[in-house]
Coordinates of C-alpha atoms and ligand atoms in Angstrom, one line a residue:
Chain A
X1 CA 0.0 0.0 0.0
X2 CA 1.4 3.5 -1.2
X3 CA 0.5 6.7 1.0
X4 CA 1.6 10.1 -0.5
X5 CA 0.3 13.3 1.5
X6 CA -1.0 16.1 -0.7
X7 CA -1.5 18.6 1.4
X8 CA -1.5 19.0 5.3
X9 CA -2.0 22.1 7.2
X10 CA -4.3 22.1 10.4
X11 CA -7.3 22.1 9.5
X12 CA -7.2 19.8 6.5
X13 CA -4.9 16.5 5.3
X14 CA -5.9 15.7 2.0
X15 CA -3.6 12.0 0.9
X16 CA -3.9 9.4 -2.2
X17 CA -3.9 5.9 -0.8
X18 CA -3.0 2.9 -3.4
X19 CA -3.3 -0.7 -3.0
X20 CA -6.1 -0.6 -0.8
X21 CA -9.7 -1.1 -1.9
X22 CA -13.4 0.6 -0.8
X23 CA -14.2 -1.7 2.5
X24 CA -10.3 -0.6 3.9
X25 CA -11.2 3.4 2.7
X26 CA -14.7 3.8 4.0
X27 CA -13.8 1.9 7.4
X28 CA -11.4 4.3 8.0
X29 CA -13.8 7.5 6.9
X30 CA -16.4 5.6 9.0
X31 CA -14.4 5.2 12.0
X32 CA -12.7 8.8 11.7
X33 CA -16.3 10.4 11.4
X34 CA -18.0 8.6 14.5
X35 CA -16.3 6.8 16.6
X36 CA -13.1 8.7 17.3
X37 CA -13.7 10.3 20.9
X38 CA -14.1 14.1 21.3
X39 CA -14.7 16.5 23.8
X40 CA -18.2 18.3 23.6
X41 CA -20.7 19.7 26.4
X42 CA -23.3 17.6 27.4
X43 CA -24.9 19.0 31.0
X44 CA -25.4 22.5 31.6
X45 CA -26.8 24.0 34.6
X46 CA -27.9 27.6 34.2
X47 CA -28.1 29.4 37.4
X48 CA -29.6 32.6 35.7
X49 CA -30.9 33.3 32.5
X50 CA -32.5 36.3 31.4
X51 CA -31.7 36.5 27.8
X52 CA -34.1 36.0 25.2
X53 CA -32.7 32.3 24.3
X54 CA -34.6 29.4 25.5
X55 CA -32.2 27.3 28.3
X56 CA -32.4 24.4 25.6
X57 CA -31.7 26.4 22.5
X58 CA -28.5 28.1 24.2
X59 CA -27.5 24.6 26.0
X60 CA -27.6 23.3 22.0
X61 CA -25.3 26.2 20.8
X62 CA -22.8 25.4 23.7
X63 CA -23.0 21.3 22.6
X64 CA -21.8 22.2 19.4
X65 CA -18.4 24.3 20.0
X66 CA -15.6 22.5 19.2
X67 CA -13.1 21.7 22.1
X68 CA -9.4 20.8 21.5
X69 CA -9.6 17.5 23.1
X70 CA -6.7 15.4 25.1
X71 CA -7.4 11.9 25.3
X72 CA -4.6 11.4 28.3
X73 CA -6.5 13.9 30.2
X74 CA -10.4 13.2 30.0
X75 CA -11.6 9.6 30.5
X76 CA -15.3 8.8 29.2
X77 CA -17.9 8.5 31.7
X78 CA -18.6 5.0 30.9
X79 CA -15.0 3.9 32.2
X80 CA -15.3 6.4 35.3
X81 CA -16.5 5.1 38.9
X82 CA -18.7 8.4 39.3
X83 CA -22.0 8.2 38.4
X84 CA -23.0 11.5 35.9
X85 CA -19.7 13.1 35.8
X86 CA -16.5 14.2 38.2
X87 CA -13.2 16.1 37.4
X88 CA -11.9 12.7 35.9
X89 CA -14.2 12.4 32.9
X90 CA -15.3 15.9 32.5
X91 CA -14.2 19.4 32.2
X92 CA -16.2 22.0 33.3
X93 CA -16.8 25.8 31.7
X94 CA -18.2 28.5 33.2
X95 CA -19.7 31.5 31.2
X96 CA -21.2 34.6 32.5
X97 CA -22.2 37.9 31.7
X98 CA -24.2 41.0 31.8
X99 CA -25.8 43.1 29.1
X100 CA -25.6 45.0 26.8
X101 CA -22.9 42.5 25.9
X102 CA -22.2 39.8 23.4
X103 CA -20.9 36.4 24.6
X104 CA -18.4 34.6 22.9
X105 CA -16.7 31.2 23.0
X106 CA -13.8 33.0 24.0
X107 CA -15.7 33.8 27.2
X108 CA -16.1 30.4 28.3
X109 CA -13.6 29.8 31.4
X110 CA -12.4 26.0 31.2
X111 CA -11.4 24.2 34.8
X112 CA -8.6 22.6 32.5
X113 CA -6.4 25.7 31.2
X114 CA -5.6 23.4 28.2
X115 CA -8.9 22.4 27.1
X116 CA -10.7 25.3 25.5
X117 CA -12.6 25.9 22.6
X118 CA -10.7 25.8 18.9
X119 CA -12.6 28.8 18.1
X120 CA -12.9 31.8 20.4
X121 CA -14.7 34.2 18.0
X122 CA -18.2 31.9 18.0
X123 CA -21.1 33.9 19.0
X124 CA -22.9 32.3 21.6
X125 CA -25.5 34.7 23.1
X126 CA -26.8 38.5 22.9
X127 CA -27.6 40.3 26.2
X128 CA -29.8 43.5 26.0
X129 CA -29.4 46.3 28.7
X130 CA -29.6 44.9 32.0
X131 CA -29.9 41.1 31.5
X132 CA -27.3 38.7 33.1
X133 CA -26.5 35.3 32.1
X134 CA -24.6 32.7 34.2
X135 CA -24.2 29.0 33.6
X136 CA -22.0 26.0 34.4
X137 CA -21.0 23.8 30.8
X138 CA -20.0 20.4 31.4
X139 CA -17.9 18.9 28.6
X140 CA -17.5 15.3 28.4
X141 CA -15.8 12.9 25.7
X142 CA -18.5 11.0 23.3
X143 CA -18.9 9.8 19.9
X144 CA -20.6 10.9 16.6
X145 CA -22.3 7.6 16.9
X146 CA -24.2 9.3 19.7
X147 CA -24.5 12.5 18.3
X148 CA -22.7 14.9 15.8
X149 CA -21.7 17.4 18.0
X150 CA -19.0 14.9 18.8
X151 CA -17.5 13.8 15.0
X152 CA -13.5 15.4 15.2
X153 CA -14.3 16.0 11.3
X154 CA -16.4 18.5 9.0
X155 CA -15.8 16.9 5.7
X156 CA -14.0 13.6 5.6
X157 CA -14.5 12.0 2.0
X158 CA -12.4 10.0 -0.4
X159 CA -13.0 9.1 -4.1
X160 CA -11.4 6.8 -6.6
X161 CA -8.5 8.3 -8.8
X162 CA -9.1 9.8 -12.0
X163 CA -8.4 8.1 -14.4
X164 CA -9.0 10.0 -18.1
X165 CA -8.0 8.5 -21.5
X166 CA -8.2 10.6 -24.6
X167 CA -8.3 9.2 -27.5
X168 CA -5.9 10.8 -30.5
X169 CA -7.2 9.5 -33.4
X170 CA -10.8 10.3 -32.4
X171 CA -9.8 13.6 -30.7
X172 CA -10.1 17.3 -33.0
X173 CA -8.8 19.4 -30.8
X174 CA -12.3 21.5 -30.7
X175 CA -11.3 22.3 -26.9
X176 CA -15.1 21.7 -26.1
X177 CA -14.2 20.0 -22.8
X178 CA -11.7 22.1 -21.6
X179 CA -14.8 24.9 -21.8
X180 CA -17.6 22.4 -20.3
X181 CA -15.4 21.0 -17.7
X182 CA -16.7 22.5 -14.4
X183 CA -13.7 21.5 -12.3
X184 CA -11.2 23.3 -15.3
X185 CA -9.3 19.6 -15.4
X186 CA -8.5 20.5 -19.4
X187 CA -6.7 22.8 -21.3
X188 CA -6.6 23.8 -25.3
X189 CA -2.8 24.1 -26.2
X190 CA -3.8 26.2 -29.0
X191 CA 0.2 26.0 -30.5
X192 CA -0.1 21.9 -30.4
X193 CA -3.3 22.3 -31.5
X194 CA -4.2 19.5 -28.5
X195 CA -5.8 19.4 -25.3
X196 CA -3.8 18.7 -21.8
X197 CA -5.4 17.6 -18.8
X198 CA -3.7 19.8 -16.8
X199 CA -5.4 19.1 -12.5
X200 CA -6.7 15.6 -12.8
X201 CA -7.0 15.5 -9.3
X202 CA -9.6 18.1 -9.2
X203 CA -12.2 16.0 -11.9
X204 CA -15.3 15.0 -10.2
X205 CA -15.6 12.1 -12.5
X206 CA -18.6 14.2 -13.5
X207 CA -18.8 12.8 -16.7
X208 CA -19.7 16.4 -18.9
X209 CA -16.8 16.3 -20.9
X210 CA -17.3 12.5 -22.5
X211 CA -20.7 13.2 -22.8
X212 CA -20.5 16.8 -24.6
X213 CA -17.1 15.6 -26.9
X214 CA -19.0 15.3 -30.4
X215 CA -16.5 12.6 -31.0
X216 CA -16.8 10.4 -28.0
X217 CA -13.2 10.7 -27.9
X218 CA -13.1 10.8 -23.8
X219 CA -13.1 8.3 -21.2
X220 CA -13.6 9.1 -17.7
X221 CA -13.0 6.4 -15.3
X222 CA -12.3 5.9 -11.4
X223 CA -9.5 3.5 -10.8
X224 CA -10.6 0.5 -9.0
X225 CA -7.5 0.5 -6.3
X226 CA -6.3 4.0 -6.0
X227 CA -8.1 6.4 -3.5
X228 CA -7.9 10.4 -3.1
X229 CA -8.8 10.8 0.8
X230 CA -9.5 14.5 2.7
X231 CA -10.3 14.7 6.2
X232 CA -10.9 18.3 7.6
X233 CA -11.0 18.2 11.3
X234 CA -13.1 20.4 13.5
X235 CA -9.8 21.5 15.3
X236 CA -10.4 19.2 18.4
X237 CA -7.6 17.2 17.1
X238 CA -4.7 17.7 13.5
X239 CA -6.9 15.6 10.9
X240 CA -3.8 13.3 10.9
X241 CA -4.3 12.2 15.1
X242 CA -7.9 11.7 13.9
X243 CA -6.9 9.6 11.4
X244 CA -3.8 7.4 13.6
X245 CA -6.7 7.2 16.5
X246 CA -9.0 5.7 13.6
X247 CA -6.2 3.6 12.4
X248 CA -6.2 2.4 15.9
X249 CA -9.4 2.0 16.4
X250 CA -9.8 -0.4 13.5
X251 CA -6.8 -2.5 14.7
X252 CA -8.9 -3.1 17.8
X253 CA -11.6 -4.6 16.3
X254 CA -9.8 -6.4 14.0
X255 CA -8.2 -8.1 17.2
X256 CA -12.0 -8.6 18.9
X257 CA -12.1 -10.8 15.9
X258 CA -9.1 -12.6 16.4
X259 CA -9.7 -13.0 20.1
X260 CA -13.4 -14.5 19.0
X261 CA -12.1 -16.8 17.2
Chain B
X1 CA -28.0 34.6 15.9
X2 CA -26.4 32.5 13.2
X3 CA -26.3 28.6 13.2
X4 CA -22.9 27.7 15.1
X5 CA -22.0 25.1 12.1
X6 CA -22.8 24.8 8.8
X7 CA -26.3 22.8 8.5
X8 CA -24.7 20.7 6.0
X9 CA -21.0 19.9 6.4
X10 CA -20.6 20.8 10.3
X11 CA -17.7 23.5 9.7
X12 CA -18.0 25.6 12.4
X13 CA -18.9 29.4 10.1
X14 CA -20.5 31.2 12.9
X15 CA -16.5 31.8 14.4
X16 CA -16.1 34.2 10.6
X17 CA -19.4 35.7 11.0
X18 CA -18.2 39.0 12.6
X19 CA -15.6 39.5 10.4
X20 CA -17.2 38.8 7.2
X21 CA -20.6 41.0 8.2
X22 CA -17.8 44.0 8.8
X23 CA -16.2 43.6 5.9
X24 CA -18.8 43.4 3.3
X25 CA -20.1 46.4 5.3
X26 CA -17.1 48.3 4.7
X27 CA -17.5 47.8 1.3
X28 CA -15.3 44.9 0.3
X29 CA -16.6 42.0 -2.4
X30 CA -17.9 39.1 -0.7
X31 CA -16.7 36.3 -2.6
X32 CA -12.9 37.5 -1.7
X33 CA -14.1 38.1 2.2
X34 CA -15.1 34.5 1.8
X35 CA -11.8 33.1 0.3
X36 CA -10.0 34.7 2.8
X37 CA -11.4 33.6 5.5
X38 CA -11.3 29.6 4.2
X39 CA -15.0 28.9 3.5
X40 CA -14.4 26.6 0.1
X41 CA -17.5 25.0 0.1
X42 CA -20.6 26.4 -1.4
X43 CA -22.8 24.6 1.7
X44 CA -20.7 27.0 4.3
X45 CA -20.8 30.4 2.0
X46 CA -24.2 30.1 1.5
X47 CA -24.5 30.4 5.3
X48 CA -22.8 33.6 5.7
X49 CA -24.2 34.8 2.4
X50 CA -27.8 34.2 3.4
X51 CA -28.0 34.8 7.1
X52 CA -30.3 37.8 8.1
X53 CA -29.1 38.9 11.5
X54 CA -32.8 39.4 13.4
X55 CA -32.1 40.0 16.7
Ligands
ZN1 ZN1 -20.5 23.5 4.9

């Protein structure tokens, strides 16, 4: 199996993966998407609102922050001894406020000085003149099996590799595709007189320019064993933990298997 | 107040909301506000694009 890393910055890690075949891929998108552990607040206890956000509406808002998550530091409830949660499988936020203000995630003082949200400029809650807001957030560690506000990824998606074949003989150089194509994968060397595909990476296997060529001289395919993977990541982890803790997530149940048999 | 995420892919576009409402205030084209600030896909722009601050 041949990895090559395309791009990597830390938000995004965008790879090609060859050798490997769709149940491997998708396990791993599967696995990355919802059942990688993240932090996210579950409980929240408000101890005054007067804003004009329903408790529930504002609780929702908090759930879906994103939290830069530590796994060595944060145990999930189900493995703790305590029965809701405690300082070993939660970390707790506290946000307050009084109007006219707007509260930010950036407001929201973590127990933990290291866990805090990605984001600081996400607008929780307005305050008019005179109303005052204070709550207690609970964050706990959960999967996007049990709801989304825990997936560590936004968009996590691979397709098969471009393949495109143009045929010379049939080809005339009318530069039809290279106009058509939505994703600009062509171009009309008007001195050669020929066309180049010039990102093939970026085709969407969409299919326009085969179907518009008046001379059926282009095939699109996706190679069978050859994968482009992205995974953005939320920011509670680099997409390329998310994807080792999916790796080693997999690995596990591959050995349930093993020890079942 | 604007959805934290985007209702589609889960990027979290409420965190650029400030900014971007600023800048196409101060008169700058929102399609390059957008670029800047990272929102590739046409699910997230739409959300800054279309959201009516109410109250
Ligand atoms: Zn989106």
């Amino acid at each position: 199996m041949e990895i090559e890393i395309k791009n990597q910055d830390d938000q995004e890690l965008v790879f090609t993966i060859e050798g490997a075949d769709v149940s491997l891929v998708n396990a791993l998108r599967r696995i990355a998407t919802v059942e990688v552990p993240t932090l996210a607040i579950e409980t929240v206890q408000f101890t005054r609102n007067d804003a004009r956000i329903f408790d529930e509406a504002l609780a929702h808002r908090l759930g879906l922050v994103p939290i830069i998550t530590d796994l060595e530091v944060v145990i999930p409830q189900e493995e703790c001894d305590c029965e809701d949660y405690c300082s070993r499988c939660s970390v707790s936020f506290t946000l307050k406020g009084k109007g006219p203000k707007t509260l930010y995630s950036g407001d929201l003082k973590s127990s933990d000085p290291q866990i805090k949200p990605v984001l600081d400029t996400i607008p929780l809650v307005k305050l008019r003149e005179g109303e005052e807001l204070e709550l207690e957030a609970i964050a706990q560690l959960g999967t996007g099996s049990q709801h989304a506000k825990w997936q560590p990824t936004t968009s996590c998606a691979y397709k098969h590799y471009p393949q495109i074949t143009i045929d010379l003989d049939k080809c005339e150089a009318c530069g039809l595709c290279a106009d058509q194509c939505p994703r600009s994968v062509y171009r009309l060397d008007e001195k050669e007189n020929k066309i180049e595909v010039v990102d093939l990476e970026n085709c969407s296997m969409c299919n326009t320019c085969s179907k518009d060529c008046p001379n059926q001289a282009i095939t699109v395919e996706g190679l069978r064993d050859k994968f482009i993977f992205r995974i953005e990541s939320d920011g509670s982890f680099p997409p390329k933990e998310i994807l080792s803790l999916a790796c080693d997530l997999l690995s596990l149940k591959a050995d349930t298997i093993l020890d079942f048999l | 107040m604007i959805p934290i995420r985007c209702l589609s892919c889960g990027k979290v576009v409420s965190a650029y909301f400030d900014e971007y409402q600023k800048r196409v205030q101060d008169g700058e084209d929102s399609k390059k506000v957008l670029d800047d600030l990272g929102l590739k896909r046409y699910c997230c722009r739409r959300m800054l694009i279309a959201h009516v601050e109410v109250w």
